[in-house]
Amino acid sequence: MLQIQLLRENPQEVIDRLKIKNFDATDLVAEIRQLDTDNRNLKKSLDDNLMEQNRGAKEIGMLFKEGKREEAEGLKARMAELKEAEKTGRAKLQELEELLQAKMVLLPNLPNAAVAPGKGAEDNEIVYTEGDATNMGPDALPHWDLVKKYDIIDFELGNKITGAGFPVYKGKGARMQRALIDFFLDSAIEHGFTEIQPPYMVNEDSAYGTGQLPDKEGQMYHCQVDNFYLIPTAEVPVTNIYRDVILKESDFPLKNCAYSACFRREAGSYGKDVRGLNRLHQFDKIEIVVIEHPDRSYETLEKMTNYAKSLLTKLGLPFRVLRLCGGDISFTSALTYDLEVYSKAQQKWLEVSSVSNFESYQANRLKLRYKDATGKTKLAHTLNGSALALPRVLAAILENYQTDKGIVVPEVLRPYTHFDIID
RNA sequence: GGAGAGAUGGCCGAGUGGUCGAAGGCGCACGCCUGGAGAGCGUGUAGGCGCCAAAAGCGCCUCCUGGGUUCGAAUCCCAGUCUCUCCGCCA
């Protein structure tokens, strides 16, 4: 959520910058400003009422003590009037506040100045490429054939047990998963991240705190009996650690990493992109989450992106980095880099990481703040990124490392897999 | 699942109708003291919102949450949530 002060002080800037995200905020901003004014006026009159009541109550106490009964009774009558006005004022204020809040969450985060305008994925800017992204011969198999050939992932079985999008990893497939998780976690720890094992279900407050609610409700699995949500990413529980927290400046940066299974309903995605490991309802991911001082968050974004890049380099996968354009960047992000690996058999770029700076947008909802040098409380900045999401990394490894003899395990993973080929 | 106890500031803990945003202690910060440290002494130490150009100042709200009683609620009543203990079940 944006800070309302921004709309008070500089509404035009908000409108202009949101244009980059192809979002026309003109009417919404006007509406919010009106609501905000009404809200403050009402609050003022309610406060005045309450002040009179507070004073009156004290006075009545005094009057009774002094034995001035009639005077006290007279005041009581006045109090009854005030109370009546208070009731209507309160109801109206609550209504206004809820409406204001509901409108505020409709405003996306402002994009950073580096975000280029654009319609969609095709307008993203390639800022870096690495490795050999040429295609393999016509004999190269896509991973959904490879996993059958070597019997390491069983989609049919997942179908039987649960449904589409819940694959079963078997034998060396399962061990590859475990190796990747360990490799990613160990690397993150080496880079100064603290490992967290979060809950896989969160309550409503947490889902709201990171912005999954009220918007993306349909994207999460909901456990209705207890009103819990299955996490779509570890970002949700890990960031919510800091909900309602006030940090010291010296606490920055807070660097956490977490492995978790992620659950996504993916309502509305069909077609060829969902084939094999490309899009699943349950998948594994290592997430890095950083809470940072506003002055340093962009520096940190670069570091996080570089860190994610280093993982792909070590795995020997060709990849590129995109700076997302206004049309493709998420609602809540100010600047996002996507990392895509090249899958030689599918002849396609696959997104394996997305690293974003949310600036204070998430922090505002989370009430995640810090005290600055002068003792003022201010909103912190939050950042997160995948480092990395497993299924597509695995898909790329399987495809790019296939040989006549089997799938060669990338060097860095061998200490974790304890085997060097899948055959 | 059954029975009971509880929820107060960063923490511990007092407070059962008004002068309580809240004693006292711990912690923390600053100052004095010291060669330095400790001890000791002193001062300060929640958050949100509004009025104000801003600071100062003033006002409102917050003692788990939401209602209620009352002129007045941390304190009384109702509902809910959470935590703890015991029993049962269980990886």
Short mmCIF file of C-alpha atoms (C1' of nucleotides) in Angstrom, two decimals:
data_model
loop_
_atom_site.label_atom_id
_atom_site.label_comp_id
_atom_site.label_asym_id
_atom_site.label_seq_id
_atom_site.Cartn_x
_atom_site.Cartn_y
_atom_site.Cartn_z
CA MET A 1 0.00 0.00 0.00
CA LEU A 2 1.24 3.47 -0.83
CA GLN A 3 1.58 6.02 1.91
CA ILE A 4 -1.34 8.38 1.89
CA GLN A 5 0.93 11.38 2.45
CA LEU A 6 2.19 10.85 -1.07
CA LEU A 7 -1.30 11.37 -2.44
CA ARG A 8 -1.80 14.44 -0.32
CA GLU A 9 1.46 16.08 -1.26
CA ASN A 10 2.01 14.96 -4.80
CA PRO A 11 -1.02 13.36 -6.43
CA GLN A 12 0.09 14.22 -9.94
CA GLU A 13 3.37 12.43 -9.50
CA VAL A 14 1.52 9.30 -8.43
CA ILE A 15 -0.70 9.46 -11.48
CA ASP A 16 2.21 10.08 -13.83
CA ARG A 17 4.38 7.33 -12.49
CA LEU A 18 1.60 4.78 -12.53
CA LYS A 19 1.15 5.42 -16.23
CA ILE A 20 4.37 3.45 -16.70
CA LYS A 21 2.50 0.50 -15.27
CA ASN A 22 -0.31 1.18 -17.73
CA PHE A 23 -2.47 2.10 -14.79
CA ASP A 24 -4.74 5.10 -15.05
CA ALA A 25 -5.03 6.34 -11.49
CA THR A 26 -6.65 9.69 -12.21
CA ASP A 27 -10.13 8.89 -10.94
CA LEU A 28 -8.98 6.67 -8.13
CA VAL A 29 -6.57 9.28 -6.79
CA ALA A 30 -9.26 11.95 -6.89
CA GLU A 31 -11.66 9.66 -5.09
CA ILE A 32 -9.13 8.78 -2.43
CA ARG A 33 -8.25 12.40 -1.81
CA GLN A 34 -11.89 13.26 -1.31
CA LEU A 35 -12.37 10.34 1.07
CA ASP A 36 -9.24 11.34 2.92
CA THR A 37 -10.49 14.88 3.43
CA ASP A 38 -13.91 13.72 4.56
CA ASN A 39 -12.28 11.26 6.85
CA ARG A 40 -10.11 13.86 8.53
CA ASN A 41 -12.93 16.31 8.98
CA LEU A 42 -15.09 13.69 10.54
CA LYS A 43 -12.28 12.55 12.78
CA LYS A 44 -11.76 16.07 13.99
CA SER A 45 -15.37 16.56 14.96
CA LEU A 46 -15.50 13.17 16.63
CA ASP A 47 -12.36 13.99 18.60
CA ASP A 48 -13.89 17.25 19.74
CA ASN A 49 -16.95 15.43 20.90
CA LEU A 50 -14.88 12.91 22.83
CA MET A 51 -12.86 15.67 24.41
CA GLU A 52 -15.99 17.29 25.71
CA GLN A 53 -17.19 13.97 27.06
CA ASN A 54 -13.89 13.32 28.81
CA ARG A 55 -13.92 16.74 30.41
CA GLY A 56 -17.57 16.37 31.35
CA ALA A 57 -17.02 13.04 33.03
CA LYS A 58 -14.30 14.49 35.20
CA GLU A 59 -16.40 17.45 36.09
CA ILE A 60 -19.35 15.32 37.07
CA GLY A 61 -17.10 13.41 39.40
CA MET A 62 -16.03 16.68 41.03
CA LEU A 63 -19.54 17.98 41.28
CA PHE A 64 -20.71 14.83 43.03
CA LYS A 65 -17.81 15.07 45.42
CA GLU A 66 -18.79 18.63 46.21
CA GLY A 67 -22.38 17.60 46.61
CA LYS A 68 -23.65 19.73 43.73
CA ARG A 69 -26.24 17.22 42.63
CA GLU A 70 -28.46 19.23 40.31
CA GLU A 71 -25.53 20.63 38.40
CA ALA A 72 -24.21 17.14 37.89
CA GLU A 73 -27.54 15.92 36.62
CA GLY A 74 -27.69 18.80 34.16
CA LEU A 75 -24.32 17.87 32.79
CA LYS A 76 -25.44 14.29 32.47
CA ALA A 77 -28.16 15.34 30.08
CA ARG A 78 -25.58 17.06 27.90
CA MET A 79 -23.46 13.91 28.00
CA ALA A 80 -26.33 11.85 26.67
CA GLU A 81 -26.61 14.16 23.67
CA LEU A 82 -22.91 13.92 22.98
CA LYS A 83 -23.03 10.20 23.22
CA GLU A 84 -25.76 10.01 20.66
CA ALA A 85 -23.72 12.15 18.26
CA GLU A 86 -20.68 10.04 18.98
CA LYS A 87 -22.49 6.91 17.93
CA THR A 88 -23.46 8.18 14.50
CA GLY A 89 -20.07 9.82 14.01
CA ARG A 90 -18.27 6.62 14.85
CA ALA A 91 -20.33 4.53 12.47
CA LYS A 92 -19.77 6.98 9.67
CA LEU A 93 -16.05 7.20 10.38
CA GLN A 94 -15.64 3.45 10.33
CA GLU A 95 -17.47 3.27 7.04
CA LEU A 96 -15.26 5.97 5.56
CA GLU A 97 -12.08 4.36 6.80
CA GLU A 98 -12.99 1.01 5.37
CA LEU A 99 -13.83 2.56 2.05
CA LEU A 100 -10.59 4.52 2.02
CA GLN A 101 -8.61 1.42 2.83
CA ALA A 102 -10.40 -0.56 0.15
CA LYS A 103 -9.53 2.10 -2.41
CA MET A 104 -5.93 2.45 -1.26
CA VAL A 105 -5.15 -1.20 -1.88
CA LEU A 106 -6.28 -0.75 -5.48
CA LEU A 107 -3.30 1.50 -6.14
CA PRO A 108 -0.21 -0.38 -7.34
CA ASN A 109 3.26 0.41 -6.12
CA LEU A 110 5.04 3.19 -7.99
CA PRO A 111 7.63 1.87 -10.43
CA ASN A 112 11.21 2.93 -10.02
CA ALA A 113 12.54 5.42 -12.57
CA ALA A 114 14.51 2.61 -14.23
CA VAL A 115 11.33 0.77 -15.19
CA ALA A 116 10.67 1.25 -18.89
CA PRO A 117 7.21 1.59 -20.30
CA GLY A 118 5.91 -1.45 -22.11
CA LYS A 119 2.95 -3.64 -22.81
CA GLY A 120 4.02 -7.02 -21.58
CA ALA A 121 6.75 -9.65 -21.48
CA GLU A 122 7.89 -8.79 -24.99
CA ASP A 123 9.00 -5.34 -23.86
CA ASN A 124 11.20 -6.47 -21.01
CA GLU A 125 14.75 -5.29 -21.26
CA ILE A 126 17.51 -7.88 -21.42
CA VAL A 127 20.25 -6.56 -19.18
CA TYR A 128 22.54 -9.57 -19.08
CA THR A 129 23.11 -12.90 -20.79
CA GLU A 130 25.49 -15.70 -20.00
CA GLY A 131 26.31 -19.11 -21.41
CA ASP A 132 25.63 -20.89 -24.62
CA ALA A 133 21.96 -20.59 -25.50
CA THR A 134 22.12 -22.51 -28.74
CA ASN A 135 19.74 -25.36 -29.38
CA MET A 136 20.53 -29.03 -29.25
CA GLY A 137 20.06 -31.42 -32.11
CA PRO A 138 16.71 -32.78 -33.19
CA ASP A 139 17.20 -35.87 -31.02
CA ALA A 140 17.17 -33.86 -27.83
CA LEU A 141 14.24 -34.77 -25.63
CA PRO A 142 12.15 -32.37 -23.58
CA HIS A 143 12.26 -33.08 -19.86
CA TRP A 144 8.79 -34.66 -19.79
CA ASP A 145 10.11 -37.41 -22.00
CA LEU A 146 13.40 -37.67 -20.16
CA VAL A 147 11.80 -38.16 -16.78
CA LYS A 148 9.80 -41.06 -18.21
CA LYS A 149 12.82 -42.57 -19.89
CA TYR A 150 14.78 -42.61 -16.65
CA ASP A 151 11.76 -43.02 -14.39
CA ILE A 152 12.60 -40.14 -12.10
CA ILE A 153 9.41 -38.07 -12.09
CA ASP A 154 5.93 -39.52 -12.46
CA PHE A 155 3.21 -37.10 -13.45
CA GLU A 156 0.57 -39.82 -13.91
CA LEU A 157 1.11 -41.05 -10.40
CA GLY A 158 0.70 -37.53 -9.06
CA ASN A 159 -2.52 -37.34 -10.99
CA LYS A 160 -3.77 -40.48 -9.33
CA ILE A 161 -2.81 -39.44 -5.83
CA THR A 162 -3.82 -35.80 -6.00
CA GLY A 163 -4.37 -34.29 -9.41
CA ALA A 164 -2.60 -32.49 -12.21
CA GLY A 165 0.34 -30.37 -11.15
CA PHE A 166 1.43 -32.57 -8.24
CA PRO A 167 4.26 -34.68 -9.61
CA VAL A 168 5.86 -37.58 -7.77
CA TYR A 169 9.65 -37.50 -7.71
CA LYS A 170 11.25 -40.91 -7.56
CA GLY A 171 14.71 -42.35 -7.00
CA LYS A 172 17.39 -40.13 -8.49
CA GLY A 173 14.73 -37.56 -9.29
CA ALA A 174 13.89 -37.19 -5.62
CA ARG A 175 17.57 -37.14 -4.76
CA MET A 176 18.23 -34.40 -7.29
CA GLN A 177 15.53 -32.32 -5.66
CA ARG A 178 17.05 -32.79 -2.27
CA ALA A 179 20.52 -31.99 -3.65
CA LEU A 180 19.30 -28.76 -5.21
CA ILE A 181 17.60 -27.68 -2.01
CA ASP A 182 20.73 -28.34 -0.01
CA PHE A 183 22.97 -26.64 -2.54
CA PHE A 184 20.81 -23.53 -2.63
CA LEU A 185 20.47 -23.33 1.14
CA ASP A 186 24.16 -23.88 1.80
CA SER A 187 25.05 -21.21 -0.75
CA ALA A 188 22.65 -18.73 0.83
CA ILE A 189 24.02 -19.39 4.29
CA GLU A 190 27.50 -18.83 2.94
CA HIS A 191 26.29 -15.46 1.70
CA GLY A 192 25.17 -14.42 5.15
CA PHE A 193 21.52 -15.40 5.02
CA THR A 194 19.88 -16.93 8.06
CA GLU A 195 18.00 -20.10 7.35
CA ILE A 196 14.36 -20.16 8.39
CA GLN A 197 11.93 -23.06 8.39
CA PRO A 198 8.58 -21.35 8.21
CA PRO A 199 5.07 -22.70 8.58
CA TYR A 200 3.51 -23.74 5.28
CA MET A 201 0.15 -22.39 6.29
CA VAL A 202 -0.54 -18.82 7.29
CA ASN A 203 -3.46 -16.98 8.80
CA GLU A 204 -5.43 -14.19 7.21
CA ASP A 205 -3.36 -11.40 8.76
CA SER A 206 -0.20 -12.75 7.21
CA ALA A 207 -1.78 -13.27 3.82
CA TYR A 208 -2.99 -9.71 3.99
CA GLY A 209 0.38 -8.40 5.19
CA THR A 210 2.26 -9.46 2.08
CA GLY A 211 -0.60 -8.59 -0.24
CA GLN A 212 -1.99 -12.01 -1.18
CA LEU A 213 -5.28 -10.90 0.29
CA PRO A 214 -7.64 -9.46 -0.59
CA ASP A 215 -6.54 -9.51 -4.22
CA LYS A 216 -5.13 -12.87 -5.11
CA GLU A 217 -7.42 -14.92 -2.96
CA GLY A 218 -8.16 -17.36 -5.78
CA GLN A 219 -4.48 -18.17 -6.21
CA MET A 220 -4.08 -19.73 -2.78
CA TYR A 221 -5.35 -22.97 -1.39
CA HIS A 222 -7.59 -22.21 1.51
CA CYS A 223 -8.10 -24.50 4.46
CA GLN A 224 -11.57 -23.40 5.35
CA VAL A 225 -12.11 -25.16 8.66
CA ASP A 226 -9.30 -23.24 10.31
CA ASN A 227 -9.15 -20.33 7.92
CA PHE A 228 -5.52 -20.93 6.98
CA TYR A 229 -3.92 -20.46 3.59
CA LEU A 230 -1.27 -22.72 2.08
CA ILE A 231 1.69 -20.52 1.27
CA PRO A 232 2.29 -19.69 -2.39
CA THR A 233 5.89 -18.83 -1.50
CA ALA A 234 8.05 -18.70 1.63
CA GLU A 235 8.04 -14.95 1.18
CA VAL A 236 4.71 -14.85 2.97
CA PRO A 237 5.63 -16.44 6.31
CA VAL A 238 9.21 -15.13 6.30
CA THR A 239 8.29 -11.51 5.61
CA ASN A 240 5.50 -11.69 8.16
CA ILE A 241 8.07 -12.42 10.84
CA TYR A 242 8.51 -8.65 10.80
CA ARG A 243 4.87 -7.66 10.77
CA ASP A 244 4.24 -4.96 13.42
CA VAL A 245 7.91 -4.75 14.24
CA ILE A 246 9.96 -1.63 14.86
CA LEU A 247 13.63 -2.15 14.11
CA LYS A 248 16.74 -0.23 15.02
CA GLU A 249 18.83 1.19 12.23
CA SER A 250 21.63 -1.12 13.26
CA ASP A 251 19.42 -4.16 12.56
CA PHE A 252 19.72 -3.63 8.82
CA PRO A 253 20.08 -5.56 6.67
CA LEU A 254 18.04 -8.52 7.86
CA LYS A 255 18.81 -11.38 5.53
CA ASN A 256 16.75 -14.54 5.69
CA CYS A 257 16.46 -17.51 3.43
CA ALA A 258 14.01 -20.35 3.50
CA TYR A 259 13.25 -23.50 1.67
CA SER A 260 9.59 -24.35 1.38
CA ALA A 261 7.13 -26.17 -0.72
CA CYS A 262 4.90 -23.66 -2.51
CA PHE A 263 1.27 -24.15 -3.36
CA ARG A 264 -0.49 -22.33 -6.14
CA ARG A 265 -3.88 -22.94 -7.60
CA GLU A 266 -2.86 -21.32 -10.90
CA ALA A 267 -6.48 -20.75 -11.66
CA GLY A 268 -6.78 -19.72 -15.25
CA SER A 269 -3.50 -21.04 -16.65
CA TYR A 270 -3.89 -23.60 -19.37
CA GLY A 271 -2.06 -24.52 -22.55
CA LYS A 272 1.41 -25.53 -23.45
CA ASP A 273 3.21 -23.56 -20.77
CA VAL A 274 1.87 -25.90 -18.16
CA ARG A 275 3.48 -29.00 -19.64
CA GLY A 276 5.77 -31.09 -17.47
CA LEU A 277 7.56 -29.12 -14.76
CA ASN A 278 6.86 -25.75 -16.27
CA ARG A 279 3.93 -24.89 -14.06
CA LEU A 280 2.88 -26.86 -11.00
CA HIS A 281 0.44 -26.63 -8.13
CA GLN A 282 3.08 -27.75 -5.68
CA PHE A 283 6.75 -27.00 -6.13
CA ASP A 284 9.91 -26.35 -4.16
CA LYS A 285 11.65 -23.06 -3.86
CA ILE A 286 14.37 -21.38 -1.87
CA GLU A 287 13.47 -17.81 -1.18
CA ILE A 288 15.69 -14.98 0.00
CA VAL A 289 14.08 -12.12 1.91
CA VAL A 290 15.86 -8.94 2.92
CA ILE A 291 14.65 -6.11 5.10
CA GLU A 292 16.74 -3.07 4.32
CA HIS A 293 17.22 0.61 5.06
CA PRO A 294 15.52 2.73 2.38
CA ASP A 295 18.83 4.34 1.45
CA ARG A 296 20.38 1.02 0.57
CA SER A 297 17.57 -1.07 -0.87
CA TYR A 298 18.55 -0.66 -4.50
CA GLU A 299 22.13 -1.55 -3.81
CA THR A 300 20.80 -4.63 -2.08
CA LEU A 301 18.54 -5.48 -5.00
CA GLU A 302 21.60 -5.64 -7.23
CA LYS A 303 23.41 -7.84 -4.74
CA MET A 304 20.51 -10.22 -4.50
CA THR A 305 20.24 -10.45 -8.27
CA ASN A 306 23.95 -11.09 -8.55
CA TYR A 307 23.67 -13.78 -5.95
CA ALA A 308 20.88 -15.55 -7.88
CA LYS A 309 22.96 -15.24 -11.04
CA SER A 310 25.93 -16.87 -9.35
CA LEU A 311 23.85 -19.97 -8.67
CA LEU A 312 23.03 -20.41 -12.34
CA THR A 313 26.64 -19.83 -13.28
CA LYS A 314 27.70 -22.58 -10.90
CA LEU A 315 25.11 -24.91 -12.34
CA GLY A 316 26.45 -24.16 -15.81
CA LEU A 317 23.11 -23.17 -17.23
CA PRO A 318 22.74 -20.52 -19.93
CA PHE A 319 20.60 -17.70 -18.66
CA ARG A 320 19.63 -14.09 -19.08
CA VAL A 321 18.46 -11.35 -16.79
CA LEU A 322 15.51 -9.13 -17.63
CA ARG A 323 14.51 -5.86 -16.16
CA LEU A 324 10.76 -6.02 -16.24
CA CYS A 325 8.92 -3.29 -18.05
CA GLY A 326 5.92 -1.43 -16.69
CA GLY A 327 3.50 -3.81 -18.32
CA ASP A 328 5.02 -6.95 -16.86
CA ILE A 329 6.17 -5.90 -13.41
CA SER A 330 3.96 -6.97 -10.55
CA PHE A 331 1.40 -4.80 -8.82
CA THR A 332 3.44 -4.53 -5.62
CA SER A 333 6.95 -4.21 -7.01
CA ALA A 334 8.95 -1.07 -7.74
CA LEU A 335 11.68 -2.81 -9.69
CA THR A 336 12.04 -6.45 -10.65
CA TYR A 337 14.69 -8.56 -12.32
CA ASP A 338 13.71 -11.91 -13.74
CA LEU A 339 16.25 -14.63 -14.31
CA GLU A 340 15.48 -17.04 -17.11
CA VAL A 341 17.38 -20.21 -17.97
CA TYR A 342 17.53 -21.43 -21.50
CA SER A 343 16.05 -24.83 -21.96
CA LYS A 344 17.68 -26.27 -25.04
CA ALA A 345 15.22 -29.03 -25.77
CA GLN A 346 12.13 -26.90 -25.29
CA GLN A 347 13.97 -24.07 -27.01
CA LYS A 348 12.52 -21.71 -24.52
CA TRP A 349 13.50 -19.31 -21.76
CA LEU A 350 12.13 -20.38 -18.41
CA GLU A 351 11.77 -18.05 -15.46
CA VAL A 352 13.55 -19.45 -12.43
CA SER A 353 13.86 -16.36 -10.28
CA SER A 354 12.27 -13.02 -9.78
CA VAL A 355 14.02 -10.52 -7.55
CA SER A 356 12.09 -7.45 -6.47
CA ASN A 357 12.34 -4.33 -4.41
CA PHE A 358 8.99 -3.43 -2.91
CA GLU A 359 10.35 -0.34 -1.25
CA SER A 360 7.89 0.56 1.51
CA TYR A 361 4.82 -0.79 -0.24
CA GLN A 362 4.74 -4.07 1.66
CA ALA A 363 6.15 -2.53 4.80
CA ASN A 364 3.24 -0.13 4.97
CA ARG A 365 0.76 -2.97 5.19
CA LEU A 366 3.00 -4.97 7.46
CA LYS A 367 3.67 -1.97 9.69
CA LEU A 368 7.33 -2.86 9.43
CA ARG A 369 9.25 0.16 10.59
CA TYR A 370 12.50 1.35 12.05
CA LYS A 371 13.64 4.22 14.19
CA ASP A 372 15.98 6.55 12.38
CA ALA A 373 18.84 8.50 13.91
CA THR A 374 16.49 11.27 15.06
CA GLY A 375 14.17 8.78 16.72
CA LYS A 376 11.44 8.99 14.12
CA THR A 377 9.69 5.84 13.02
CA LYS A 378 9.78 5.23 9.30
CA LEU A 379 8.83 2.41 7.00
CA ALA A 380 11.55 -0.07 6.10
CA HIS A 381 12.08 -1.49 2.64
CA THR A 382 11.45 -5.11 1.81
CA LEU A 383 12.99 -7.17 -0.95
CA ASN A 384 12.77 -10.76 -1.97
CA GLY A 385 13.79 -13.14 -4.65
CA SER A 386 13.87 -16.76 -5.56
CA ALA A 387 17.25 -18.41 -5.22
CA LEU A 388 16.00 -20.48 -6.86
CA ALA A 389 12.74 -22.17 -7.84
CA LEU A 390 13.45 -25.84 -8.41
CA PRO A 391 11.21 -27.29 -11.11
CA ARG A 392 12.39 -25.24 -14.05
CA VAL A 393 15.99 -25.41 -12.91
CA LEU A 394 15.62 -29.15 -12.83
CA ALA A 395 13.94 -29.15 -16.22
CA ALA A 396 16.83 -27.18 -17.68
CA ILE A 397 19.43 -29.43 -16.07
CA LEU A 398 17.73 -32.54 -17.39
CA GLU A 399 17.45 -31.16 -20.89
CA ASN A 400 20.75 -29.36 -21.21
CA TYR A 401 22.82 -32.10 -19.61
CA GLN A 402 21.34 -35.02 -21.53
CA THR A 403 23.79 -37.30 -23.35
CA ASP A 404 23.57 -40.69 -25.03
CA LYS A 405 24.66 -42.27 -21.80
CA GLY A 406 22.29 -40.45 -19.52
CA ILE A 407 21.90 -37.14 -17.78
CA VAL A 408 25.14 -35.81 -16.41
CA VAL A 409 24.88 -34.23 -12.96
CA PRO A 410 26.38 -30.72 -12.82
CA GLU A 411 29.65 -30.72 -10.96
CA VAL A 412 28.51 -28.55 -8.04
CA LEU A 413 25.65 -30.89 -7.24
CA ARG A 414 27.67 -34.08 -7.05
CA PRO A 415 28.73 -33.65 -3.43
CA TYR A 416 25.01 -33.51 -2.68
CA THR A 417 23.68 -36.20 -5.01
CA HIS A 418 26.49 -38.70 -4.46
CA PHE A 419 26.00 -39.85 -8.05
CA ASP A 420 27.21 -38.24 -11.27
CA ILE A 421 24.82 -39.54 -13.86
CA ILE A 422 21.17 -40.41 -14.19
CA ASP A 423 20.85 -43.45 -16.42
"C1'" G B 1 -11.59 -33.85 22.36
"C1'" G B 2 -12.60 -33.04 28.24
"C1'" A B 3 -11.33 -29.90 32.76
"C1'" G B 4 -9.05 -25.61 34.76
"C1'" A B 5 -5.99 -20.98 34.75
"C1'" G B 6 -4.60 -16.71 32.35
"C1'" A B 7 -3.74 -12.37 28.55
"C1'" U B 8 -1.25 -5.05 31.31
"C1'" G B 9 4.48 -1.15 28.18
"C1'" G B 10 11.01 -4.07 25.18
"C1'" C B 11 10.72 -7.72 29.50
"C1'" C B 12 9.00 -8.89 34.66
"C1'" G B 13 5.04 -7.20 37.48
"C1'" A B 14 1.30 -3.95 40.51
"C1'" G B 15 -3.30 -2.17 39.82
"C1'" U B 16 -11.06 -4.48 41.06
"C1'" G B 17 -15.04 2.15 39.02
"C1'" G B 18 -12.73 8.66 38.54
"C1'" U B 19 -6.84 12.17 39.99
"C1'" C B 20 -4.14 5.48 35.44
"C1'" G B 21 -1.02 5.76 29.38
"C1'" A B 22 -0.74 3.03 33.78
"C1'" A B 23 3.29 2.05 40.50
"C1'" G B 24 7.79 -0.68 41.16
"C1'" G B 25 11.75 -3.45 39.07
"C1'" C B 26 14.80 -5.05 34.91
"C1'" G B 27 16.62 -3.63 30.33
"C1'" C B 28 18.04 0.40 27.12
"C1'" A B 29 19.89 5.65 26.10
"C1'" C B 30 22.24 10.00 27.81
"C1'" G B 31 24.77 12.67 31.76
"C1'" C B 32 27.64 12.76 36.44
"C1'" C B 33 31.26 9.94 38.97
"C1'" U B 34 36.11 6.76 37.56
"C1'" G B 35 42.83 6.31 35.13
"C1'" G B 36 39.32 2.75 32.74
"C1'" A B 37 35.32 -0.57 33.76
"C1'" G B 38 31.72 -1.85 37.39
"C1'" A B 39 28.87 -0.11 41.27
"C1'" G B 40 26.37 4.32 42.56
"C1'" C B 41 23.58 8.81 41.43
"C1'" G B 42 20.49 11.78 38.02
"C1'" U B 43 17.46 12.28 33.62
"C1'" G B 44 14.82 10.03 29.86
"C1'" U B 45 12.47 5.71 27.69
"C1'" A B 46 5.28 2.93 23.65
"C1'" G B 47 2.51 3.22 19.26
"C1'" G B 48 -1.25 5.13 15.94
"C1'" C B 49 -4.19 9.23 14.31
"C1'" G B 50 -5.83 14.38 13.93
"C1'" C B 51 -5.22 20.02 14.33
"C1'" C B 52 -0.58 23.04 12.75
"C1'" A B 53 3.53 25.08 6.83
"C1'" A B 54 6.65 22.86 10.51
"C1'" A B 55 8.60 22.59 15.45
"C1'" A B 56 6.51 23.51 19.98
"C1'" G B 57 1.93 22.72 21.69
"C1'" C B 58 -2.97 20.72 21.93
"C1'" G B 59 -6.66 16.82 21.20
"C1'" C B 60 -8.36 11.64 20.27
"C1'" C B 61 -7.48 6.29 20.44
"C1'" U B 62 -4.80 1.89 22.30
"C1'" C B 63 -3.97 -2.36 29.29
"C1'" C B 64 -5.75 -9.50 23.72
"C1'" U B 65 -10.16 -8.40 20.08
"C1'" G B 66 -15.31 -6.92 19.53
"C1'" G B 67 -19.76 -5.51 21.93
"C1'" G B 68 -22.38 -3.88 26.58
"C1'" U B 69 -23.31 -1.38 31.63
"C1'" U B 70 -21.96 3.70 33.55
"C1'" C B 71 -21.70 10.75 33.59
"C1'" G B 72 -16.87 7.92 33.89
"C1'" A B 73 -13.91 1.12 32.62
"C1'" A B 74 -7.22 -1.78 32.63
"C1'" U B 75 -10.89 -2.57 36.61
"C1'" C B 76 -17.92 -4.75 36.08
"C1'" C B 77 -21.00 -7.92 32.20
"C1'" C B 78 -21.31 -10.80 27.38
"C1'" A B 79 -19.03 -13.02 23.04
"C1'" G B 80 -14.67 -14.34 20.48
"C1'" U B 81 -9.32 -15.24 19.88
"C1'" C B 82 -4.88 -16.82 21.76
"C1'" U B 83 -1.56 -18.90 25.59
"C1'" C B 84 -0.49 -22.17 29.65
"C1'" U B 85 -1.48 -26.62 32.97
"C1'" C B 86 -3.76 -31.47 33.66
"C1'" C B 87 -6.31 -35.75 31.27
"C1'" G B 88 -7.24 -38.37 26.55
"C1'" C B 89 -5.36 -39.30 21.55
"C1'" C B 90 -1.06 -39.15 18.56
"C1'" A B 91 4.17 -38.39 14.57
#
